[in-house]
GROMACS .gro file of C-alpha atoms in nm:
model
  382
    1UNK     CA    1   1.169   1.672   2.100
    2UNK     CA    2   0.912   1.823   1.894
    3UNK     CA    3   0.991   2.063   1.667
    4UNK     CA    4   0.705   2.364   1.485
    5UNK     CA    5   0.498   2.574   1.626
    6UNK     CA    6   0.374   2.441   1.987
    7UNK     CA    7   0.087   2.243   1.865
    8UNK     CA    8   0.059   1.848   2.021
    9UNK     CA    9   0.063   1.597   1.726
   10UNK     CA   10  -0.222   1.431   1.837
   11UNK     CA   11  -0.430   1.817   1.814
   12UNK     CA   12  -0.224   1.877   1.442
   13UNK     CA   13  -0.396   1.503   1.398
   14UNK     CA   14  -0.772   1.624   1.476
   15UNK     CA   15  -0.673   1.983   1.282
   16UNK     CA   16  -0.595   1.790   0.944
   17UNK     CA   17  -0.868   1.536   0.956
   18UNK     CA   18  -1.124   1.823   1.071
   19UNK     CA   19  -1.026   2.065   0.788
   20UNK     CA   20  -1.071   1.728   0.562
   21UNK     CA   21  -1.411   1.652   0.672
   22UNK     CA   22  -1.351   1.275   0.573
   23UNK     CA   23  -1.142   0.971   0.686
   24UNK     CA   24  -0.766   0.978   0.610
   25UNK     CA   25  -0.473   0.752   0.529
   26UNK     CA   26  -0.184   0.772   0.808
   27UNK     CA   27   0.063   0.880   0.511
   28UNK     CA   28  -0.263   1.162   0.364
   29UNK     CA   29  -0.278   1.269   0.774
   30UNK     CA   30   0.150   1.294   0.773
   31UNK     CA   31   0.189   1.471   0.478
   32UNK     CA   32  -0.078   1.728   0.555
   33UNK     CA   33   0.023   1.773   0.906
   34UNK     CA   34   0.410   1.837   0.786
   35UNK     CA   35   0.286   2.031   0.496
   36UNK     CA   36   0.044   2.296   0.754
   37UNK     CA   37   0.403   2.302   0.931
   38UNK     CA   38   0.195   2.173   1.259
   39UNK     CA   39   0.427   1.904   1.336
   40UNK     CA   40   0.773   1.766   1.249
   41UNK     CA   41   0.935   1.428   1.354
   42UNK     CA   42   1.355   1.449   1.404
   43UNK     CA   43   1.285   1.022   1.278
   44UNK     CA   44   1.354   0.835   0.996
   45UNK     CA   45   0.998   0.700   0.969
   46UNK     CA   46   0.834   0.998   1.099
   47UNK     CA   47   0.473   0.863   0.971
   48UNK     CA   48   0.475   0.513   1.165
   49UNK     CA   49   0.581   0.737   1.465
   50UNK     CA   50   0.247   0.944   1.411
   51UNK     CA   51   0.034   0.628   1.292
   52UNK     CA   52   0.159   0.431   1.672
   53UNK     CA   53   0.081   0.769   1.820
   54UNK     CA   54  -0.260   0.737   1.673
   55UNK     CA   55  -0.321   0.410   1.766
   56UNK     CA   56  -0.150   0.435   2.119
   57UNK     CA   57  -0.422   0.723   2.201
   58UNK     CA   58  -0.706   0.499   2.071
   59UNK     CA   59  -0.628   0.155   2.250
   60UNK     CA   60  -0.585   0.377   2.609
   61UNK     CA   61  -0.878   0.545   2.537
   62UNK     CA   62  -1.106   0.309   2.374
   63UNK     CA   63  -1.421   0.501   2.415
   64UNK     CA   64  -1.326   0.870   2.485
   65UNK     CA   65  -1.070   0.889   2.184
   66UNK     CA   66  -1.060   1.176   1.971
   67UNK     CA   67  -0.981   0.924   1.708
   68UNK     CA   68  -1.139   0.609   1.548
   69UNK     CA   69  -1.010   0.381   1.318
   70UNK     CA   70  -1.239   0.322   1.002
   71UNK     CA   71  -0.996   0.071   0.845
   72UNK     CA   72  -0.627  -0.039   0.737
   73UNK     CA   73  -0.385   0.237   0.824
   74UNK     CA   74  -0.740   0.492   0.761
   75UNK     CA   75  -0.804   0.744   1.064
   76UNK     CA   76  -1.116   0.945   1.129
   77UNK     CA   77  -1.270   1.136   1.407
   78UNK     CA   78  -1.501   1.010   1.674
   79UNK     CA   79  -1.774   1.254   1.687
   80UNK     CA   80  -1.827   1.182   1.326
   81UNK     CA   81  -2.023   0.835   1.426
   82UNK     CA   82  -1.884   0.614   1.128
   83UNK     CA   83  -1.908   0.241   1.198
   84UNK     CA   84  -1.614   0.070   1.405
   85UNK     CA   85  -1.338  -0.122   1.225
   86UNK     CA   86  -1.348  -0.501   1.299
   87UNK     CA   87  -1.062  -0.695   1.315
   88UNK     CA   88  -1.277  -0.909   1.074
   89UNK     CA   89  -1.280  -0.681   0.818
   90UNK     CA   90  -0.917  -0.672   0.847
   91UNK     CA   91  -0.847  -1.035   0.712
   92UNK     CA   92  -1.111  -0.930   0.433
   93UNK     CA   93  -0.893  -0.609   0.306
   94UNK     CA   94  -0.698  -0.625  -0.003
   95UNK     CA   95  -0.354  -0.464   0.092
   96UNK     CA   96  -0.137   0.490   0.034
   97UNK     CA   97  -0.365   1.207  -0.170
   98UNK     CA   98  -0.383   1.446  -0.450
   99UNK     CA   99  -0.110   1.257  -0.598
  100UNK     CA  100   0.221   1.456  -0.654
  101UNK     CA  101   0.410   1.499  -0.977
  102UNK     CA  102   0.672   1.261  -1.013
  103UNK     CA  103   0.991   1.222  -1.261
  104UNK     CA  104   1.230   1.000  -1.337
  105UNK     CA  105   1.501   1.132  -1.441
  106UNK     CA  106   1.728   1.087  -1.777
  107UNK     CA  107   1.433   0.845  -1.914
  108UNK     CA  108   1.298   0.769  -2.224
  109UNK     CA  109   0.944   0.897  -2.283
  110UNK     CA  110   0.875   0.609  -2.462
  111UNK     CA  111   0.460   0.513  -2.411
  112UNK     CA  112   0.419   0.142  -2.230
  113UNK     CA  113   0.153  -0.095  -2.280
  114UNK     CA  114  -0.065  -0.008  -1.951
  115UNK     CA  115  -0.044  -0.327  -1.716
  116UNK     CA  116  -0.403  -0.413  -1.584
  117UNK     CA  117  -0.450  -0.264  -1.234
  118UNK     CA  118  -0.565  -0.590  -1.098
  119UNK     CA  119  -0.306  -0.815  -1.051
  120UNK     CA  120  -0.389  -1.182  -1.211
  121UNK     CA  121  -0.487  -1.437  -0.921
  122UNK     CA  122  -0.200  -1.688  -0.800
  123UNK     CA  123  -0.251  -2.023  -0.938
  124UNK     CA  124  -0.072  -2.271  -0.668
  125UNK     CA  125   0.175  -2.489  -0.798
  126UNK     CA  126   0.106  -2.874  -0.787
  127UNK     CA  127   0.240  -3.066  -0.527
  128UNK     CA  128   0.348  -3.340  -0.808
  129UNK     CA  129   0.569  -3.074  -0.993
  130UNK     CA  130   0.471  -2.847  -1.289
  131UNK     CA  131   0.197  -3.057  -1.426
  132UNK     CA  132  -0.079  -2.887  -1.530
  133UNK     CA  133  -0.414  -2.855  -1.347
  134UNK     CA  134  -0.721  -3.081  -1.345
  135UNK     CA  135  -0.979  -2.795  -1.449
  136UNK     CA  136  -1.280  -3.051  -1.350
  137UNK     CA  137  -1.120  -3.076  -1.031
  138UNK     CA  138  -1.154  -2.675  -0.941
  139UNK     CA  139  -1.397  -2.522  -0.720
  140UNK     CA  140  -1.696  -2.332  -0.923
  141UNK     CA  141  -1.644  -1.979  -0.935
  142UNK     CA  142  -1.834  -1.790  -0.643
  143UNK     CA  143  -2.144  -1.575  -0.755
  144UNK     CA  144  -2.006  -1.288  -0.526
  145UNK     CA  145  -1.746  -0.999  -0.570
  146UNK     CA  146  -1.491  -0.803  -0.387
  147UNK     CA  147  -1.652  -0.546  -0.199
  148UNK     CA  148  -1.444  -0.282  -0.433
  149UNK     CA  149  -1.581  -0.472  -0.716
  150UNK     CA  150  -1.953  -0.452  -0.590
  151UNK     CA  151  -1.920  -0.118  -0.553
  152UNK     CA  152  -1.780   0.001  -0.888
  153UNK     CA  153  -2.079  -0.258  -1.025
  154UNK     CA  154  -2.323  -0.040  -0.774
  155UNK     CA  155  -2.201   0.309  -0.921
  156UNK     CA  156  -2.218   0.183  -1.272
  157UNK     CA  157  -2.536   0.186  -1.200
  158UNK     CA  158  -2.602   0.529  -1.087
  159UNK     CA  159  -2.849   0.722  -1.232
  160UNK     CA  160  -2.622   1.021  -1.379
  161UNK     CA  161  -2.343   0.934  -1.276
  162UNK     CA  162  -2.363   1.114  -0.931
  163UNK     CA  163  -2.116   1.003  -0.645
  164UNK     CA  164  -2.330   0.790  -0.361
  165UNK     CA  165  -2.280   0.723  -0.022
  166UNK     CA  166  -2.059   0.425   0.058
  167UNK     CA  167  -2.316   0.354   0.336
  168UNK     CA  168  -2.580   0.321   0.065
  169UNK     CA  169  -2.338   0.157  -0.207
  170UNK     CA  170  -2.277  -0.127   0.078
  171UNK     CA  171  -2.712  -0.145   0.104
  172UNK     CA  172  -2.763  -0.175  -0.269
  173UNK     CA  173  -2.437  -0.423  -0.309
  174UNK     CA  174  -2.669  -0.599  -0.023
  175UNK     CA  175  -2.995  -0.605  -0.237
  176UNK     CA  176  -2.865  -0.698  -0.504
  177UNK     CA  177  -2.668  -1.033  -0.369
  178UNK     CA  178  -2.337  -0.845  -0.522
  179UNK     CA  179  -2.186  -0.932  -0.167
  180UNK     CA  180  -2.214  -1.208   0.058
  181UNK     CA  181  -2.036  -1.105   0.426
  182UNK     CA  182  -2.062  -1.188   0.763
  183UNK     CA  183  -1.912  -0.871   0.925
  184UNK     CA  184  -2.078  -0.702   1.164
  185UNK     CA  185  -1.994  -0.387   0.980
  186UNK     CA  186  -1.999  -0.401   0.612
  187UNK     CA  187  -2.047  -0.028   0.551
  188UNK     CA  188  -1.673   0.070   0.722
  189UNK     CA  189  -1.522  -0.264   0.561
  190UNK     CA  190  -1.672  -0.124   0.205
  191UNK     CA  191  -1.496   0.233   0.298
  192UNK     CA  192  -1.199   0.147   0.417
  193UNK     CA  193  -1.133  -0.094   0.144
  194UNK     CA  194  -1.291   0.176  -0.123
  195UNK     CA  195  -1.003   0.422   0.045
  196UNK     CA  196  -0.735   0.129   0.038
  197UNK     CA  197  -0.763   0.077  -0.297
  198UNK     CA  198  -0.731   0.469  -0.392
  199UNK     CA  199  -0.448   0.511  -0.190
  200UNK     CA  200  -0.264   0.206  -0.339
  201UNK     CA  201  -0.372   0.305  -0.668
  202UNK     CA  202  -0.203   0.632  -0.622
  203UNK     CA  203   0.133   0.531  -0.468
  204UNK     CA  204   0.133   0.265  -0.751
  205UNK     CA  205   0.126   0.555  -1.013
  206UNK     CA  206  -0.220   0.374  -1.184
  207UNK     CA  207  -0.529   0.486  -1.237
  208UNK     CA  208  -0.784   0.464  -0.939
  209UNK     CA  209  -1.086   0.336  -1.026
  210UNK     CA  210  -1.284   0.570  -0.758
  211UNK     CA  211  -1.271   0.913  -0.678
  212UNK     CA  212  -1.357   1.071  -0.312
  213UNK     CA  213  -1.585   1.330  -0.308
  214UNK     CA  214  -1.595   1.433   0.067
  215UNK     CA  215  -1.821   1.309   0.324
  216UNK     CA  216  -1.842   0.913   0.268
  217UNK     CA  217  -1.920   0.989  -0.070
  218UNK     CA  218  -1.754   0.784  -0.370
  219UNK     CA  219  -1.773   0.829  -0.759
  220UNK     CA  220  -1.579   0.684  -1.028
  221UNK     CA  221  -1.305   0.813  -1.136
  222UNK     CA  222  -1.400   0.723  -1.540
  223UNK     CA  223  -1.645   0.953  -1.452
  224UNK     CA  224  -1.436   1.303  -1.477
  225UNK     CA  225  -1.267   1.304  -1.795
  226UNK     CA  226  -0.922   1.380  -1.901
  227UNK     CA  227  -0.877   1.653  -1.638
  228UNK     CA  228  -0.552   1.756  -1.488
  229UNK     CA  229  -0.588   1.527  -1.209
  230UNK     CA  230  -0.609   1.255  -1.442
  231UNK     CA  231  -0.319   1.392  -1.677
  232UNK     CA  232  -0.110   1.368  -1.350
  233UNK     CA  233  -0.195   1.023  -1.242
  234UNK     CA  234  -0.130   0.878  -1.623
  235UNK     CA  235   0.237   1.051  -1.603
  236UNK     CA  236   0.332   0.913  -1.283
  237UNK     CA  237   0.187   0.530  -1.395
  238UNK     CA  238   0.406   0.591  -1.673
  239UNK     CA  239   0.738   0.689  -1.446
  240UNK     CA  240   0.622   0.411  -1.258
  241UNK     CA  241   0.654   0.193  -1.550
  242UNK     CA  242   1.027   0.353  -1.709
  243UNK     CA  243   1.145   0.304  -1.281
  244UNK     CA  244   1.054  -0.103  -1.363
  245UNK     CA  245   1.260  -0.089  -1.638
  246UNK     CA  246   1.541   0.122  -1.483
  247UNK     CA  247   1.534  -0.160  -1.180
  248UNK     CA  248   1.593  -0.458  -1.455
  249UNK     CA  249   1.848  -0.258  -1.666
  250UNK     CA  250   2.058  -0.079  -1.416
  251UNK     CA  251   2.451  -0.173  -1.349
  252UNK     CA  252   2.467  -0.416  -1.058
  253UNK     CA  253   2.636  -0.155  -0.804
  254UNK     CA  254   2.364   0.101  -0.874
  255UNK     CA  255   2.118  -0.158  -0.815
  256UNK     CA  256   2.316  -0.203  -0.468
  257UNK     CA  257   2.341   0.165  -0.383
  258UNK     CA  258   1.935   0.178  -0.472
  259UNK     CA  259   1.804  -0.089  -0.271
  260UNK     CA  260   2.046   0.016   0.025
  261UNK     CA  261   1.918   0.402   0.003
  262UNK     CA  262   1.561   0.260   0.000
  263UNK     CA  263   1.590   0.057   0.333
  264UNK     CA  264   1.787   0.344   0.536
  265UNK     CA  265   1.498   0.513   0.429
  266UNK     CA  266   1.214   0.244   0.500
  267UNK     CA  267   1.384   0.282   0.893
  268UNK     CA  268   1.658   0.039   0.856
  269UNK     CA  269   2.035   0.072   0.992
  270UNK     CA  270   2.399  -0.041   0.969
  271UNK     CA  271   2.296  -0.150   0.622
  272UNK     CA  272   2.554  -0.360   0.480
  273UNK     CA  273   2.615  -0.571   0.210
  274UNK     CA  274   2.745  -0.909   0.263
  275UNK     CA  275   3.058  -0.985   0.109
  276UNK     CA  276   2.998  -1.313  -0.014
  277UNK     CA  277   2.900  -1.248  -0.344
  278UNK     CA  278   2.681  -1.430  -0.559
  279UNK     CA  279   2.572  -1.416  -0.962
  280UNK     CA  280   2.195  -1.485  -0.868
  281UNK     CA  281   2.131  -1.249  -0.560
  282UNK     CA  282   2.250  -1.004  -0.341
  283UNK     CA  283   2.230  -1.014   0.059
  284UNK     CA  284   2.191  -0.695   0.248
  285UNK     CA  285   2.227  -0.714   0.620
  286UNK     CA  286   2.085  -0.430   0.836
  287UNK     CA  287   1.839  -0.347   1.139
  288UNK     CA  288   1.488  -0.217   1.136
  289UNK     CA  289   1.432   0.035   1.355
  290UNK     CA  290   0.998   0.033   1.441
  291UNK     CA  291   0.904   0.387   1.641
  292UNK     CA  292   1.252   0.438   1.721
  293UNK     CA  293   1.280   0.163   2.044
  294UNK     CA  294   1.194  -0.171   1.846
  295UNK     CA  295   1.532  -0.335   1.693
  296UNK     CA  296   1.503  -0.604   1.421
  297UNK     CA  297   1.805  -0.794   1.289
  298UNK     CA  298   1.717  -0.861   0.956
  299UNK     CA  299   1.891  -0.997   0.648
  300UNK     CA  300   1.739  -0.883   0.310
  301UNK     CA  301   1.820  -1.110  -0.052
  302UNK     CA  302   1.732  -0.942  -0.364
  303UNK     CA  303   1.694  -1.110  -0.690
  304UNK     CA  304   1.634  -0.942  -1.016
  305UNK     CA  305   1.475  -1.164  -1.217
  306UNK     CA  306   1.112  -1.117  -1.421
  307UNK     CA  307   0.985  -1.474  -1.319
  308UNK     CA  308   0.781  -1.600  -1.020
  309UNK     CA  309   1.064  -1.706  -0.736
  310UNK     CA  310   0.994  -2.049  -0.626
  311UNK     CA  311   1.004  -2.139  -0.232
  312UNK     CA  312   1.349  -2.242  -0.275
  313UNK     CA  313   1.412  -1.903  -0.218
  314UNK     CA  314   1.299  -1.908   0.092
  315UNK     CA  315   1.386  -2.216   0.214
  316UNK     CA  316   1.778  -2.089   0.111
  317UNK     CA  317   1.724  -1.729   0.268
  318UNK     CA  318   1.620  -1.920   0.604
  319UNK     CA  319   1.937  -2.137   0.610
  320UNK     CA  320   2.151  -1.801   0.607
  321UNK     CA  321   1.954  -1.639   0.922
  322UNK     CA  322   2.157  -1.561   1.162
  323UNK     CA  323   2.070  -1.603   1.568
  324UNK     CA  324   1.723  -1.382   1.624
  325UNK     CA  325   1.775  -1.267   1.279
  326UNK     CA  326   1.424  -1.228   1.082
  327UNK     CA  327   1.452  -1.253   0.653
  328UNK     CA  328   1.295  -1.065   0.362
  329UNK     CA  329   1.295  -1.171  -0.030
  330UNK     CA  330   1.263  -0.848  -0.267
  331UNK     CA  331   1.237  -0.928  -0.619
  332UNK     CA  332   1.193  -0.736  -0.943
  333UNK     CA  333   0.939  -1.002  -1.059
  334UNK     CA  334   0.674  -1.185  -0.830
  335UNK     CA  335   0.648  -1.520  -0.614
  336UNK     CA  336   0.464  -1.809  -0.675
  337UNK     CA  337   0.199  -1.946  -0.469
  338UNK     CA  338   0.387  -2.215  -0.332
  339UNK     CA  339   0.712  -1.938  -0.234
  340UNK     CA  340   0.395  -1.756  -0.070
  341UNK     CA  341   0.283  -2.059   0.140
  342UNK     CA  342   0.642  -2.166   0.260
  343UNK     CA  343   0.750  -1.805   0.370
  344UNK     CA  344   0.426  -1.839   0.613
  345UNK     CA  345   0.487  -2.198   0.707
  346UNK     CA  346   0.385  -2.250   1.087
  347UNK     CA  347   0.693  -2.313   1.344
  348UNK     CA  348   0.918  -2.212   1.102
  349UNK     CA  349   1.084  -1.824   1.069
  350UNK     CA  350   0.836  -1.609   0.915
  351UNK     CA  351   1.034  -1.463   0.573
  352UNK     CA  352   0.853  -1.110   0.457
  353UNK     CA  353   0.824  -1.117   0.052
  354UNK     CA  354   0.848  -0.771  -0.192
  355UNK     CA  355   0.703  -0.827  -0.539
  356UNK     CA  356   0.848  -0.604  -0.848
  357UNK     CA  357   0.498  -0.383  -0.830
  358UNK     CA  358   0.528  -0.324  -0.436
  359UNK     CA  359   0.932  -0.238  -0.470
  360UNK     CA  360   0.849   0.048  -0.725
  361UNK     CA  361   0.580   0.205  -0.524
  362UNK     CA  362   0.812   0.206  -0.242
  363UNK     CA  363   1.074   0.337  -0.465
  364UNK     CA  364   0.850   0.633  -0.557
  365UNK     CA  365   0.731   0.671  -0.208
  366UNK     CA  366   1.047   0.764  -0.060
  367UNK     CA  367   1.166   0.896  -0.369
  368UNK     CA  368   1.442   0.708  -0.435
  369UNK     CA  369   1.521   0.689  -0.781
  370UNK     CA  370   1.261   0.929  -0.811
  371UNK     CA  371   1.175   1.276  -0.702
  372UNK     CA  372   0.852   1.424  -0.660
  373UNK     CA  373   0.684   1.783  -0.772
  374UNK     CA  374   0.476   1.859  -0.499
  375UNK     CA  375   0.135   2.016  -0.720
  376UNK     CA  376  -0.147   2.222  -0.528
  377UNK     CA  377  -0.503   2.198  -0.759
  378UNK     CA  378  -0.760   2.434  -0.674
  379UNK     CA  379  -1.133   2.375  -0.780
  380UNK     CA  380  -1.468   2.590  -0.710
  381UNK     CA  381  -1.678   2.434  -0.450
  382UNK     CA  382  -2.013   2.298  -0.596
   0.00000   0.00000   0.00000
């Protein structure tokens, strides 16, 4: 049962995106809808219920939808007329508003080194061992970007610094051989991945590099100063940063109590930890709970350690599985390539994998560890 005022979910859906006049991330459309008071779930995952709501509507009503989908987890509505979202330009997408306030509490305020906000690529490990690379033996570089990267290239570009179209950044990426695609839609895959990255940027606690300005169009964020927006989004990168060093620091049984708060919260249940102990992990046992009918047995190891995890890891998480039980590896550091590769090994149990970076944006997410300042910024139409 519904609770709120007697409004549908799926008419509080096309009330926030309307009042937005642009395309919207499923956790941007949740927290609106909750905060307008036009909908509230009694679930633990209340915005995957409203995100399969979304998507139920859509795939019944493929044409006569209220709703289209413009890319990853991005929402929009129909008699708008953006481009379609293929499933191609899924497998292309790098994989969540105004961003909220967030503290940490009892931390240092100690400034950080900033980490770069692209990650460094993964170099796969040699199949002889650790021996270094033959460089002559590596493919040449390619002479095309990312789509995100095209377009910040694009924008640099831009005659004084005005915001552009992402239709038209996508046509002068085009022209200028910035991008080489096959999609049948390159305009939605540049927005949705545009949006991705913003929303990924934000939950992250970094900088964006773009800025939305309404209507399809995109600016860079470099391009507005040291306003409060940008005050806001350099505090939370640096909670972001003292939460990474909480994670490493942190007694063992806090670290227990943390990661078991943050799956009840993710939608898991009956979290437990296993009793047999060990110096070099810990195993949490619970199940998932996906739009409150599908039940997945899983069994979660987490290692705190700053180094890439090799695919031992995995290999020893899949020898624990129990019958139907699915795994997942959370570390405090990263994986390497060759971990990466063996958790998606065909006819073998798929193993899910949680770097350091994606643990603390979950963290601040569902404010665990952390709790967020919800801010309202008002600014004079132009």
């Amino acid at each position: 049962m519904e609770n709120g005022p007697n409004v549908k979910v799926l008419d509080a859906v096309e009330q926030v995106l309307g009042e937005a006049g642009e395309p919207l991330h499923i956790f941007e459309i949740h927290r609106r809808v909750v905060a307008a008071k036009l909908w509230d779930s009694p679930g633990k995952t209340p915005d995957q219920t409203l995100h399969a709501r979304i998507a139920v509507d859509i795939k019944k009503n493929p044409q006569t939808s209220r709703f289209q989908r413009t890319g990853r987890g991005i929402f929009a509505l129909r008699k708008w007329g953006l481009p379609e979202y293929s499933h191609e330009s899924a497998r292309t997408e790098t994989a969540q508003t105004v961003a909220p306030v967030l503290y940490l509490a009892d931390v240092a305020k100690t400034p950080q080194k900033r980490r770069s906000t692209r990650r460094k690529p993964i170099v796969e490990d040699s199949i002889f061992g650790d021996e270094d690379l033959d460089e002559t033996s590596a493919a040449p570089p390619s002479p095309f970007l990312a789509f995100t990267d095209a377009a910040e290239r694009v924008l640099e570009q831009s005659p004084g610094k005005t915001a552009m179209h992402y239709q038209t950044i996508t046509a002068e990426a085009r022209r200028l051989g910035l991008i080489n695609t096959q999609d049948q839609t390159p305009e939605a895959t540049m927005y949705a991945q545009i949006l991705t990255e913003i929303d990924r940027q934000h939950l992250q606690g970094e900088p964006p590099r773009f800025s939305k300005h309404g209507r399809g169009m995109v600016g860079l964020s470099s391009w507005e100063g040291a306003g409060l927006q940008s005050q806001i989004t350099e505090h939370n990168f640096l909670v972001s940063q003292q939460l990474q060093t909480r994670l490493d620091e942190m007694p063992r049984p806090d670290f227990e109590n943390l990661i078991a708060a943050l799956l009840v919260e993710m939608g898991f249940e009956n979290v437990a930890l296993d009793k047999r102990l060990s110096e070099e992990h810990l195993d949490l046992r619970g199940t998932l709970v996906i739009a409150g009918s599908v039940r997945i047995g899983m069994l979660v190891r987490v290692v705190r350690d700053k180094v890439d995890l090799s695919a031992a890891i995995v290999q020893s998480l899949r020898g624990s599985l129990g019958t139907h039980e699915q795994g997942l590896v959370i570390t405090t550091g990263g994986f390497s390539a060759a971990a990466t590769q063996e958790a998606q090994r065909p006819n073998a149990v798929p193993v899910g994998l949680l770097e350091g970076e994606r643990l603390v944006s979950l963290l601040m997410q569902y404010e665990v560890g952390v709790r967020q300042i919800p801010c309202t910024l008002y600014e004079l139409k132009a």
